[in-house]
CSV table of C-alpha atoms and ligand atoms in Angstrom, one decimal:
chain,number,residue,atom,x,y,z
A,124,UNK,CA,138.8,11.8,-95.2
A,125,UNK,CA,141.0,13.0,-98.0
A,126,UNK,CA,138.1,13.2,-100.4
A,127,UNK,CA,138.2,17.0,-100.5
A,128,UNK,CA,141.8,16.8,-101.6
A,129,UNK,CA,141.2,14.1,-104.1
A,130,UNK,CA,138.6,16.5,-105.7
A,131,UNK,CA,141.1,19.3,-105.4
A,132,UNK,CA,143.7,17.3,-107.3
A,133,UNK,CA,141.1,16.5,-110.0
A,134,UNK,CA,140.3,20.1,-110.5
A,135,UNK,CA,144.0,21.0,-110.7
A,136,UNK,CA,144.6,18.3,-113.2
A,137,UNK,CA,141.8,19.5,-115.3
A,138,UNK,CA,143.5,22.9,-115.4
A,139,UNK,CA,146.8,21.4,-116.5
A,140,UNK,CA,148.5,21.2,-113.1
A,141,UNK,CA,148.7,17.5,-112.2
A,142,UNK,CA,149.7,16.5,-108.7
A,143,UNK,CA,152.8,14.3,-108.7
A,144,UNK,CA,153.0,11.6,-106.1
A,145,UNK,CA,155.7,9.3,-104.9
A,146,UNK,CA,158.7,11.5,-105.8
A,147,UNK,CA,160.6,12.2,-102.6
A,148,UNK,CA,162.6,15.5,-102.7
A,149,UNK,CA,166.2,14.9,-102.0
A,150,UNK,CA,167.9,18.1,-102.7
A,151,UNK,CA,166.8,21.8,-102.9
A,152,UNK,CA,169.1,24.0,-104.9
A,153,UNK,CA,169.3,27.7,-104.1
A,154,UNK,CA,171.3,30.7,-105.2
A,155,UNK,CA,171.2,34.3,-104.0
A,156,UNK,CA,168.3,33.8,-101.5
A,157,UNK,CA,166.1,32.0,-104.0
A,158,UNK,CA,165.3,28.4,-104.5
A,159,UNK,CA,166.1,27.5,-108.1
A,160,UNK,CA,165.2,23.9,-108.4
A,161,UNK,CA,164.6,20.6,-106.6
A,162,UNK,CA,165.9,17.2,-107.2
A,163,UNK,CA,163.4,14.4,-106.7
A,164,UNK,CA,163.5,10.6,-107.2
A,165,UNK,CA,160.8,9.3,-109.6
A,166,UNK,CA,159.1,6.0,-109.2
A,167,UNK,CA,161.9,4.3,-111.2
A,168,UNK,CA,164.4,5.6,-108.8
A,169,UNK,CA,165.8,8.1,-111.3
A,170,UNK,CA,166.7,11.6,-110.2
A,171,UNK,CA,164.6,14.4,-111.8
A,172,UNK,CA,165.1,18.1,-111.5
A,173,UNK,CA,162.1,20.3,-111.2
A,174,UNK,CA,162.4,24.1,-111.5
A,175,UNK,CA,159.8,26.6,-110.4
A,176,UNK,CA,159.2,30.2,-109.4
A,177,UNK,CA,157.7,29.6,-106.0
A,178,UNK,CA,158.2,26.7,-103.6
A,179,UNK,CA,156.0,25.6,-100.7
A,180,UNK,CA,157.3,22.8,-98.4
A,181,UNK,CA,155.5,20.4,-96.1
A,182,UNK,CA,158.7,18.4,-95.6
A,183,UNK,CA,159.7,18.0,-92.0
A,184,UNK,CA,162.0,21.0,-91.2
A,185,UNK,CA,164.9,18.8,-90.3
A,186,UNK,CA,164.8,17.1,-93.7
A,187,UNK,CA,164.3,20.4,-95.5
A,188,UNK,CA,167.4,21.9,-93.9
A,189,UNK,CA,169.5,18.9,-94.7
A,190,UNK,CA,168.3,18.9,-98.3
A,191,UNK,CA,169.5,22.4,-99.0
A,192,UNK,CA,172.3,22.8,-101.4
A,193,UNK,CA,174.6,24.6,-100.7
A,194,UNK,CA,174.3,23.5,-97.1
A,195,UNK,CA,173.3,26.0,-94.4
A,196,UNK,CA,175.8,27.1,-91.7
A,197,UNK,CA,176.8,24.5,-89.1
A,198,UNK,CA,174.7,26.1,-86.4
A,199,UNK,CA,171.5,25.8,-88.5
A,200,UNK,CA,172.3,22.2,-89.3
A,201,UNK,CA,172.8,21.6,-85.6
A,202,UNK,CA,169.5,23.2,-84.8
A,203,UNK,CA,167.8,21.0,-87.5
A,204,UNK,CA,169.5,18.0,-86.0
A,205,UNK,CA,168.1,18.8,-82.6
A,206,UNK,CA,164.5,18.8,-83.8
A,207,UNK,CA,162.9,15.5,-82.7
A,208,UNK,CA,159.9,13.6,-83.9
A,209,UNK,CA,157.8,10.9,-82.3
A,210,UNK,CA,156.9,8.0,-84.5
A,211,UNK,CA,153.8,6.0,-84.5
A,212,UNK,CA,152.4,2.8,-85.9
A,213,UNK,CA,148.8,1.4,-86.2
A,214,UNK,CA,147.9,-2.2,-86.1
A,215,UNK,CA,144.5,-2.5,-88.0
A,216,UNK,CA,142.4,-5.4,-87.0
A,217,UNK,CA,139.2,-6.5,-88.8
A,218,UNK,CA,136.8,-7.9,-86.3
A,219,UNK,CA,133.9,-10.2,-87.3
A,220,UNK,CA,131.4,-8.2,-85.2
A,221,UNK,CA,129.2,-5.3,-86.2
A,222,UNK,CA,129.5,-3.3,-82.9
A,223,UNK,CA,132.6,-3.6,-80.7
A,224,UNK,CA,132.2,-0.3,-78.9
A,225,UNK,CA,130.2,2.9,-79.6
A,226,UNK,CA,133.0,5.5,-79.4
A,227,UNK,CA,135.1,6.7,-82.3
A,228,UNK,CA,138.2,6.3,-80.3
A,229,UNK,CA,139.3,5.3,-76.8
A,230,UNK,CA,142.5,5.9,-74.8
A,231,UNK,CA,144.0,2.9,-73.1
A,232,UNK,CA,145.8,3.7,-69.8
A,233,UNK,CA,146.4,0.3,-68.3
A,234,UNK,CA,150.1,-0.2,-68.0
A,235,UNK,CA,149.8,-3.9,-68.8
A,236,UNK,CA,149.5,-3.3,-72.6
A,237,UNK,CA,151.7,-1.3,-75.0
A,238,UNK,CA,148.8,0.2,-77.1
A,239,UNK,CA,147.9,3.7,-76.3
A,240,UNK,CA,144.7,4.4,-78.2
A,241,UNK,CA,142.1,2.6,-80.3
A,242,UNK,CA,140.4,4.1,-83.3
A,243,UNK,CA,137.0,2.7,-84.4
A,244,UNK,CA,137.1,4.0,-88.0
A,245,UNK,CA,133.5,3.2,-88.8
A,246,UNK,CA,132.3,5.4,-86.0
A,247,UNK,CA,134.1,8.4,-87.5
A,248,UNK,CA,132.5,7.8,-90.8
A,249,UNK,CA,130.9,4.7,-92.4
A,250,UNK,CA,132.8,5.6,-95.6
A,251,UNK,CA,136.0,4.6,-93.9
A,252,UNK,CA,135.2,0.9,-94.0
A,253,UNK,CA,134.2,-1.3,-97.0
A,254,UNK,CA,131.8,-3.5,-95.0
A,255,UNK,CA,129.9,-2.0,-92.1
A,256,UNK,CA,128.8,-5.5,-90.8
A,257,UNK,CA,132.4,-5.8,-89.6
A,258,UNK,CA,134.5,-3.5,-87.3
A,259,UNK,CA,137.9,-2.2,-88.3
A,260,UNK,CA,139.9,-1.2,-85.2
A,261,UNK,CA,143.2,0.8,-85.4
A,262,UNK,CA,145.4,0.0,-82.4
A,263,UNK,CA,147.8,2.9,-82.0
A,264,UNK,CA,151.3,2.4,-80.6
A,265,UNK,CA,153.3,5.6,-79.9
A,266,UNK,CA,157.0,4.8,-80.4
A,267,UNK,CA,160.4,6.0,-81.4
A,268,UNK,CA,161.9,4.6,-84.6
A,269,UNK,CA,164.7,3.2,-82.4
A,270,UNK,CA,162.3,1.1,-80.3
A,271,UNK,CA,162.4,-2.6,-80.7
A,272,UNK,CA,158.7,-2.8,-81.5
A,273,UNK,CA,159.2,-0.5,-84.6
A,274,UNK,CA,161.3,-3.2,-86.2
A,275,UNK,CA,159.1,-6.1,-85.2
A,276,UNK,CA,157.7,-8.0,-88.2
A,277,UNK,CA,154.0,-7.2,-89.0
A,278,UNK,CA,152.9,-10.7,-87.9
A,279,UNK,CA,154.3,-10.2,-84.5
A,280,UNK,CA,152.7,-6.8,-84.1
A,281,UNK,CA,149.3,-8.2,-85.2
A,282,UNK,CA,149.6,-11.0,-82.7
A,283,UNK,CA,150.5,-8.5,-80.0
A,284,UNK,CA,147.5,-6.3,-81.0
A,285,UNK,CA,145.1,-9.3,-80.9
A,286,UNK,CA,146.5,-10.5,-77.5
A,287,UNK,CA,146.2,-7.0,-76.0
A,288,UNK,CA,142.7,-6.5,-77.2
A,289,UNK,CA,141.7,-9.8,-75.7
A,290,UNK,CA,143.6,-8.9,-72.5
A,291,UNK,CA,141.6,-5.7,-72.0
A,292,UNK,CA,138.3,-7.6,-72.7
A,293,UNK,CA,137.5,-5.8,-76.0
A,294,UNK,CA,137.3,-8.9,-78.3
A,295,UNK,CA,137.3,-12.6,-78.0
A,296,UNK,CA,140.1,-14.8,-79.5
A,297,UNK,CA,139.1,-16.0,-82.9
A,298,UNK,CA,137.0,-13.0,-83.8
A,299,UNK,CA,139.8,-11.4,-85.9
A,300,UNK,CA,139.4,-11.9,-89.6
A,301,UNK,CA,142.5,-9.9,-90.8
A,302,UNK,CA,145.1,-7.5,-89.8
A,303,UNK,CA,147.7,-5.1,-91.3
A,304,UNK,CA,150.3,-2.6,-90.0
A,305,UNK,CA,150.9,1.0,-91.0
A,306,UNK,CA,154.1,2.7,-89.8
A,307,UNK,CA,154.1,6.5,-89.8
A,308,UNK,CA,157.5,8.2,-89.2
A,309,UNK,CA,157.6,11.7,-87.7
A,310,UNK,CA,153.9,11.6,-86.8
A,311,UNK,CA,154.4,14.1,-83.9
A,312,UNK,CA,156.8,17.0,-83.8
A,313,UNK,CA,158.3,16.9,-80.3
A,314,UNK,CA,158.1,19.9,-78.1
A,315,UNK,CA,161.2,19.5,-75.9
A,316,UNK,CA,163.3,21.9,-73.9
A,317,UNK,CA,165.2,23.0,-77.0
A,318,UNK,CA,162.8,23.0,-79.9
A,319,UNK,CA,161.9,26.6,-79.5
A,320,UNK,CA,165.5,27.7,-79.7
A,321,UNK,CA,166.2,25.4,-82.7
A,322,UNK,CA,163.1,26.7,-84.4
A,323,UNK,CA,164.1,30.3,-84.0
A,324,UNK,CA,167.5,29.6,-85.6
A,325,UNK,CA,165.9,27.7,-88.5
A,326,UNK,CA,163.2,30.2,-89.1
A,327,UNK,CA,165.6,33.1,-89.1
A,328,UNK,CA,167.8,31.2,-91.6
A,329,UNK,CA,164.8,30.4,-93.9
A,330,UNK,CA,163.7,34.0,-93.9
A,331,UNK,CA,166.5,34.8,-96.4
A,332,UNK,CA,164.6,32.9,-99.1
A,333,UNK,CA,162.2,35.0,-101.0
A,334,UNK,CA,160.4,32.2,-102.8
A,335,UNK,CA,160.4,29.4,-100.2
A,336,UNK,CA,157.6,29.0,-97.6
A,337,UNK,CA,157.2,26.1,-95.2
A,338,UNK,CA,153.8,25.1,-94.1
A,339,UNK,CA,151.8,22.5,-92.2
A,340,UNK,CA,152.6,20.4,-89.2
A,341,UNK,CA,156.2,19.2,-89.7
A,342,UNK,CA,156.8,22.1,-92.1
A,343,UNK,CA,156.5,24.5,-89.1
A,344,UNK,CA,157.3,21.9,-86.4
A,345,UNK,CA,154.0,22.8,-84.8
A,346,UNK,CA,151.4,20.5,-83.3
A,347,UNK,CA,148.8,21.6,-85.9
A,348,UNK,CA,145.7,19.7,-86.8
A,349,UNK,CA,144.5,19.5,-90.3
A,350,UNK,CA,142.5,22.7,-90.2
A,351,UNK,CA,145.5,24.7,-89.1
A,352,UNK,CA,147.8,22.9,-91.5
A,353,UNK,CA,145.5,23.7,-94.4
A,354,UNK,CA,145.2,27.3,-93.2
A,355,UNK,CA,148.9,27.8,-93.4
A,356,UNK,CA,148.7,26.5,-97.0
A,357,UNK,CA,146.0,28.9,-97.9
A,358,UNK,CA,148.0,31.8,-96.5
A,359,UNK,CA,151.2,30.7,-98.3
A,360,UNK,CA,149.2,30.6,-101.5
A,361,UNK,CA,147.9,34.1,-100.9
A,362,UNK,CA,151.4,35.3,-100.1
A,363,UNK,CA,152.4,34.3,-103.6
A,364,UNK,CA,149.7,36.7,-104.9
A,365,UNK,CA,151.1,39.6,-102.9
A,366,UNK,CA,149.7,39.3,-99.4
A,367,UNK,CA,152.1,39.4,-96.5
A,368,UNK,CA,150.8,36.8,-94.1
A,369,UNK,CA,153.0,35.3,-91.4
A,370,UNK,CA,152.2,31.6,-91.6
A,371,UNK,CA,154.2,30.9,-88.4
A,372,UNK,CA,151.6,32.8,-86.4
A,373,UNK,CA,148.7,30.4,-87.3
A,374,UNK,CA,147.8,28.4,-84.2
A,375,UNK,CA,149.9,30.2,-81.7
A,376,UNK,CA,148.6,29.7,-78.3
A,377,UNK,CA,145.3,28.5,-79.8
A,378,UNK,CA,144.1,32.0,-80.3
A,379,UNK,CA,142.3,33.1,-83.4
A,380,UNK,CA,143.2,36.3,-85.2
A,381,UNK,CA,140.7,36.2,-88.0
A,382,UNK,CA,137.8,37.2,-85.9
A,383,UNK,CA,137.5,37.6,-82.2
A,384,UNK,CA,135.3,34.7,-80.9
A,385,UNK,CA,135.7,34.6,-77.2
A,386,UNK,CA,132.5,32.7,-76.8
A,387,UNK,CA,133.8,29.7,-78.8
A,388,UNK,CA,136.9,29.2,-76.7
A,389,UNK,CA,134.9,29.7,-73.5
A,390,UNK,CA,132.4,27.0,-74.6
A,391,UNK,CA,135.2,24.5,-75.1
A,392,UNK,CA,134.3,24.0,-78.7
A,393,UNK,CA,137.0,22.9,-81.1
A,394,UNK,CA,138.9,26.0,-82.3
A,395,UNK,CA,139.1,26.9,-86.0
A,396,UNK,CA,141.8,28.6,-88.0
A,397,UNK,CA,142.6,32.2,-87.7
A,398,UNK,CA,144.1,34.9,-89.8
A,399,UNK,CA,147.8,35.2,-89.1
A,400,UNK,CA,149.5,38.5,-88.2
A,401,UNK,CA,150.3,40.5,-91.2
A,402,UNK,CA,153.8,41.0,-90.1
A,403,UNK,CA,155.9,39.4,-87.4
A,404,UNK,CA,157.5,42.1,-85.2
A,405,UNK,CA,161.0,42.9,-86.2
A,406,UNK,CA,163.5,40.9,-84.1
A,407,UNK,CA,165.3,42.8,-81.3
A,408,UNK,CA,168.3,40.4,-81.4
A,409,UNK,CA,170.8,39.5,-84.0
A,410,UNK,CA,170.9,36.1,-85.4
A,411,UNK,CA,174.2,35.4,-83.8
A,412,UNK,CA,173.1,36.5,-80.4
A,413,UNK,CA,170.1,34.0,-80.5
A,414,UNK,CA,172.3,31.2,-81.7
A,415,UNK,CA,175.0,31.8,-79.1
A,416,UNK,CA,172.5,32.0,-76.2
A,417,UNK,CA,170.7,28.9,-77.4
A,418,UNK,CA,173.8,26.8,-77.6
A,419,UNK,CA,175.2,28.1,-74.3
A,420,UNK,CA,172.3,26.6,-72.4
A,421,UNK,CA,172.1,23.5,-74.5
A,422,UNK,CA,175.8,22.5,-74.2
A,423,UNK,CA,175.8,23.1,-70.5
A,424,UNK,CA,172.7,20.9,-70.1
A,425,UNK,CA,174.2,18.1,-72.1
A,426,UNK,CA,177.6,18.3,-70.3
A,427,UNK,CA,176.2,18.4,-66.8
A,428,UNK,CA,173.6,15.7,-66.7
A,429,UNK,CA,171.8,15.2,-63.3
A,430,UNK,CA,173.7,13.0,-60.9
A,431,UNK,CA,171.8,10.2,-59.2
A,432,UNK,CA,172.1,11.1,-55.5
A,433,UNK,CA,171.5,7.5,-54.2
A,434,UNK,CA,174.0,6.0,-56.7
A,435,UNK,CA,176.6,8.6,-55.8
A,436,UNK,CA,176.1,8.0,-52.1
A,437,UNK,CA,176.5,4.3,-52.5
A,438,UNK,CA,179.5,4.7,-54.8
A,439,UNK,CA,181.4,7.0,-52.4
A,440,UNK,CA,180.3,5.0,-49.4
A,441,UNK,CA,181.6,1.7,-50.9
A,442,UNK,CA,184.9,3.3,-51.8
A,443,UNK,CA,185.3,4.8,-48.3
A,444,UNK,CA,184.5,1.5,-46.7
A,445,UNK,CA,187.1,-0.3,-48.9
A,446,UNK,CA,189.8,2.3,-48.2
A,447,UNK,CA,189.1,2.0,-44.5
A,448,UNK,CA,189.3,-1.9,-44.6
A,449,UNK,CA,192.5,-1.8,-46.6
A,450,UNK,CA,194.0,0.8,-44.1
A,451,UNK,CA,193.1,-1.4,-41.1
A,452,UNK,CA,194.5,-4.5,-42.8
A,453,UNK,CA,197.8,-2.7,-43.5
A,454,UNK,CA,198.1,-1.3,-40.0
A,455,UNK,CA,197.5,-4.8,-38.4
A,456,UNK,CA,200.3,-6.2,-40.6
A,457,UNK,CA,202.7,-3.4,-39.8
A,458,UNK,CA,201.7,-2.5,-36.2
A,459,UNK,CA,204.9,-0.3,-36.0
A,460,UNK,CA,203.1,2.2,-38.2
A,461,UNK,CA,200.1,2.4,-35.9
A,462,UNK,CA,199.8,6.0,-34.9
A,463,UNK,CA,199.6,7.0,-31.3
A,464,UNK,CA,195.8,7.2,-30.7
A,465,UNK,CA,193.6,7.3,-27.7
A,466,UNK,CA,191.6,4.1,-27.0
A,467,UNK,CA,188.3,5.7,-28.0
A,468,UNK,CA,189.7,7.0,-31.4
A,469,UNK,CA,191.2,3.6,-32.1
A,470,UNK,CA,187.9,1.9,-31.4
A,471,UNK,CA,186.0,4.4,-33.6
A,472,UNK,CA,188.4,3.8,-36.5
A,473,UNK,CA,188.2,0.0,-36.1
A,474,UNK,CA,191.9,-0.2,-35.1
A,475,UNK,CA,191.3,-2.5,-32.1
A,476,UNK,CA,192.0,-6.2,-32.9
A,477,UNK,CA,188.4,-7.1,-32.3
A,478,UNK,CA,186.1,-8.2,-35.2
A,479,UNK,CA,183.0,-6.4,-34.0
A,480,UNK,CA,184.9,-3.1,-33.6
A,481,UNK,CA,186.6,-3.5,-37.0
A,482,UNK,CA,183.1,-4.1,-38.6
A,483,UNK,CA,181.8,-1.0,-36.8
A,484,UNK,CA,184.7,1.1,-38.0
A,485,UNK,CA,184.3,0.0,-41.7
A,486,UNK,CA,180.5,0.6,-41.5
A,487,UNK,CA,181.1,4.0,-40.1
A,488,UNK,CA,183.5,4.9,-42.9
A,489,UNK,CA,181.0,3.6,-45.5
A,490,UNK,CA,178.1,5.7,-43.9
A,491,UNK,CA,180.2,8.8,-43.8
A,492,UNK,CA,181.2,8.3,-47.4
A,493,UNK,CA,177.5,7.7,-48.4
A,494,UNK,CA,176.5,11.0,-46.7
A,495,UNK,CA,179.4,12.9,-48.3
A,496,UNK,CA,178.7,11.5,-51.8
A,497,UNK,CA,174.9,12.0,-51.8
A,498,UNK,CA,175.1,15.5,-50.3
A,499,UNK,CA,177.8,16.6,-52.8
A,500,UNK,CA,175.7,15.4,-55.7
A,501,UNK,CA,172.6,17.0,-54.3
A,502,UNK,CA,174.4,20.4,-53.9
A,503,UNK,CA,175.9,20.1,-57.4
A,504,UNK,CA,172.5,19.2,-59.0
A,505,UNK,CA,170.8,22.2,-57.3
A,506,UNK,CA,173.5,24.6,-58.6
A,507,UNK,CA,173.3,23.2,-62.2
A,508,UNK,CA,169.5,23.4,-62.1
A,509,UNK,CA,169.6,26.9,-60.9
A,510,UNK,CA,172.1,27.9,-63.6
A,511,UNK,CA,170.1,26.2,-66.3
A,512,UNK,CA,166.8,27.6,-65.2
A,513,UNK,CA,168.3,31.1,-65.3
A,514,UNK,CA,169.9,30.6,-68.7
A,515,UNK,CA,166.7,29.1,-70.2
A,516,UNK,CA,164.6,32.1,-69.0
A,517,UNK,CA,167.0,34.5,-70.6
A,518,UNK,CA,167.0,32.6,-73.9
A,519,UNK,CA,163.2,32.2,-73.9
A,520,UNK,CA,162.8,35.9,-73.2
A,521,UNK,CA,165.0,36.8,-76.1
A,522,UNK,CA,163.3,34.4,-78.4
A,523,UNK,CA,159.8,35.5,-77.5
A,524,UNK,CA,160.9,39.0,-78.5
A,525,UNK,CA,162.5,37.7,-81.7
A,526,UNK,CA,159.4,35.7,-82.7
B,175,FAD,C1,147.7,9.7,-85.3
B,175,FAD,C2,147.3,11.1,-85.8
B,175,FAD,C3,145.9,11.4,-85.7
B,175,FAD,C4,145.5,12.7,-86.2
B,175,FAD,N1,144.2,13.0,-86.0
B,175,FAD,C5,143.8,14.2,-86.5
B,175,FAD,C6,142.4,14.5,-86.4
B,175,FAD,O1,141.6,13.7,-85.9
B,175,FAD,N2,142.0,15.7,-86.9
B,175,FAD,C7,142.9,16.6,-87.4
B,175,FAD,O2,142.5,17.7,-87.9
B,175,FAD,N3,144.2,16.3,-87.5
B,175,FAD,C8,144.7,15.1,-87.1
B,175,FAD,N4,146.0,14.8,-87.1
B,175,FAD,C9,146.9,15.8,-87.7
B,175,FAD,C10,146.9,15.9,-89.2
B,175,FAD,O3,147.2,14.6,-89.7
B,175,FAD,C11,148.0,16.9,-89.6
B,175,FAD,O4,147.7,18.1,-89.0
B,175,FAD,C12,148.0,17.1,-91.1
B,175,FAD,O5,148.1,15.9,-91.8
B,175,FAD,C13,149.2,17.9,-91.4
B,175,FAD,O6,149.2,18.2,-92.8
B,175,FAD,P1,150.6,18.5,-93.5
B,175,FAD,O7,150.2,18.8,-94.9
B,175,FAD,O8,151.4,19.5,-92.8
B,175,FAD,O9,151.4,17.1,-93.4
B,175,FAD,P2,151.1,15.8,-94.0
B,175,FAD,O10,149.6,15.5,-94.1
B,175,FAD,O11,151.9,14.8,-93.3
B,175,FAD,O12,151.6,16.0,-95.5
B,175,FAD,C14,153.0,16.2,-95.7
B,175,FAD,C15,153.3,15.8,-97.1
B,175,FAD,O13,154.6,16.1,-97.4
B,175,FAD,C16,155.1,15.0,-98.1
B,175,FAD,N5,156.6,15.0,-98.0
B,175,FAD,C17,157.3,14.9,-96.8
B,175,FAD,N6,158.6,14.9,-97.1
B,175,FAD,C18,158.7,14.9,-98.4
B,175,FAD,C19,159.8,14.8,-99.3
B,175,FAD,N7,161.1,14.8,-98.9
B,175,FAD,N8,159.6,14.8,-100.7
B,175,FAD,C20,158.3,14.9,-101.1
B,175,FAD,N9,157.2,14.9,-100.3
B,175,FAD,C21,157.4,14.9,-99.0
B,175,FAD,C22,154.5,13.8,-97.5
B,175,FAD,O14,154.6,12.7,-98.4
B,175,FAD,C23,153.1,14.3,-97.3
B,175,FAD,O15,152.3,14.0,-98.4
B,175,FAD,C24,146.4,13.6,-86.7
B,175,FAD,C25,147.8,13.2,-86.8
B,175,FAD,C26,148.2,12.0,-86.4
B,175,FAD,C27,149.7,11.6,-86.5
């Protein structure tokens, strides 16, 4: 893995184009629809400015948008802010055993452990381990950066990994020779209810740049594998030489445009990259229309979160019971205020000086309150859901046309 690209870097270097590593891009300067330069930090932490004619970015879209100088309009920034990423860490354990299991990876579904998948690197390729008499396992934890585990010290994560592997019967205690932890931020672009809308806004904004292309997995916020990611790079490079490929259409709905190969999808084989559409259809909606629609749905959804029917019923029921109890208490202390009521009504309302009847009255008020609260929240949830579903369909229809 990676060997092809190491060779590629060697060939480029031999031609006078060295690949520069470890220089995070911090700022992207632009003027009149063209990127003019980037500011990166070199290994000594000093800012360096790099100019160029053409720019291709694999930065996560959210970072790219926030690096642009001058900054994009607020709505584009908001759309970038809304893109989410799932993070991931691997606890690598070196096991003093030649064969632990025959698969290259296994998924772990038991809820008793936190780990989600185990890689057995050697079974992908013997070249991935230095000593094939041992087994290197990669225990994968799918997390958010905000999760407590993300900040755990490496030692604690390694201990947890060993304990969980013992717990599921994979290894024996004492078999582990060494361990290390690799944290990978933004490993997975998240497909949530909003990403499509946010992406449409960002994409439309980036289209104004004539010499900036975004490619790859996080560069397109698309769940691409390596082959698709590389393909977007190939097409971006060809675009610089005059072709007009739409890199955004690589890996859409897992169809392949380069050649029609229905037999390969039918056979369930792994799919391979495709030729993108030469031109995306011209959008039918203005930029502003898409933005407004997107935000209408989103704001409503955030403002009107779903109400918990049970909690609402209990809350209204408790308040009703309390009000009833206080009312009864006040009327007993001031019997002059007691309204003229029939015996049955007084009994139902707990206004007879009899403890059992009082308790029945308060319970009745609580029950009625519970029914009122839960049914009100149920009706409200249904109305909001209906409205949001309707709005989402409209937005998605307009974006499908625009994309
Ligand atoms: C756990 C896991 C398992 C996977 N398994 C497979 C698999 O089995 N097969 C497969 O085909 N694919 C697999 N993938 C997907 C594969 O890793 C990606 O599709 C591929 O790496 C995407 O390539 P890319 O160039 O878009 O992104 P990356 O490989 O992430 O490269 C992006 C580059 O941009 C650089 N960069 C980002 N921000 C900046 C910045 N501000 N300044 C400078 N540089 C920056 C990064 O340093 C990095 O070098 C897996 C992914 C994960 C997370």
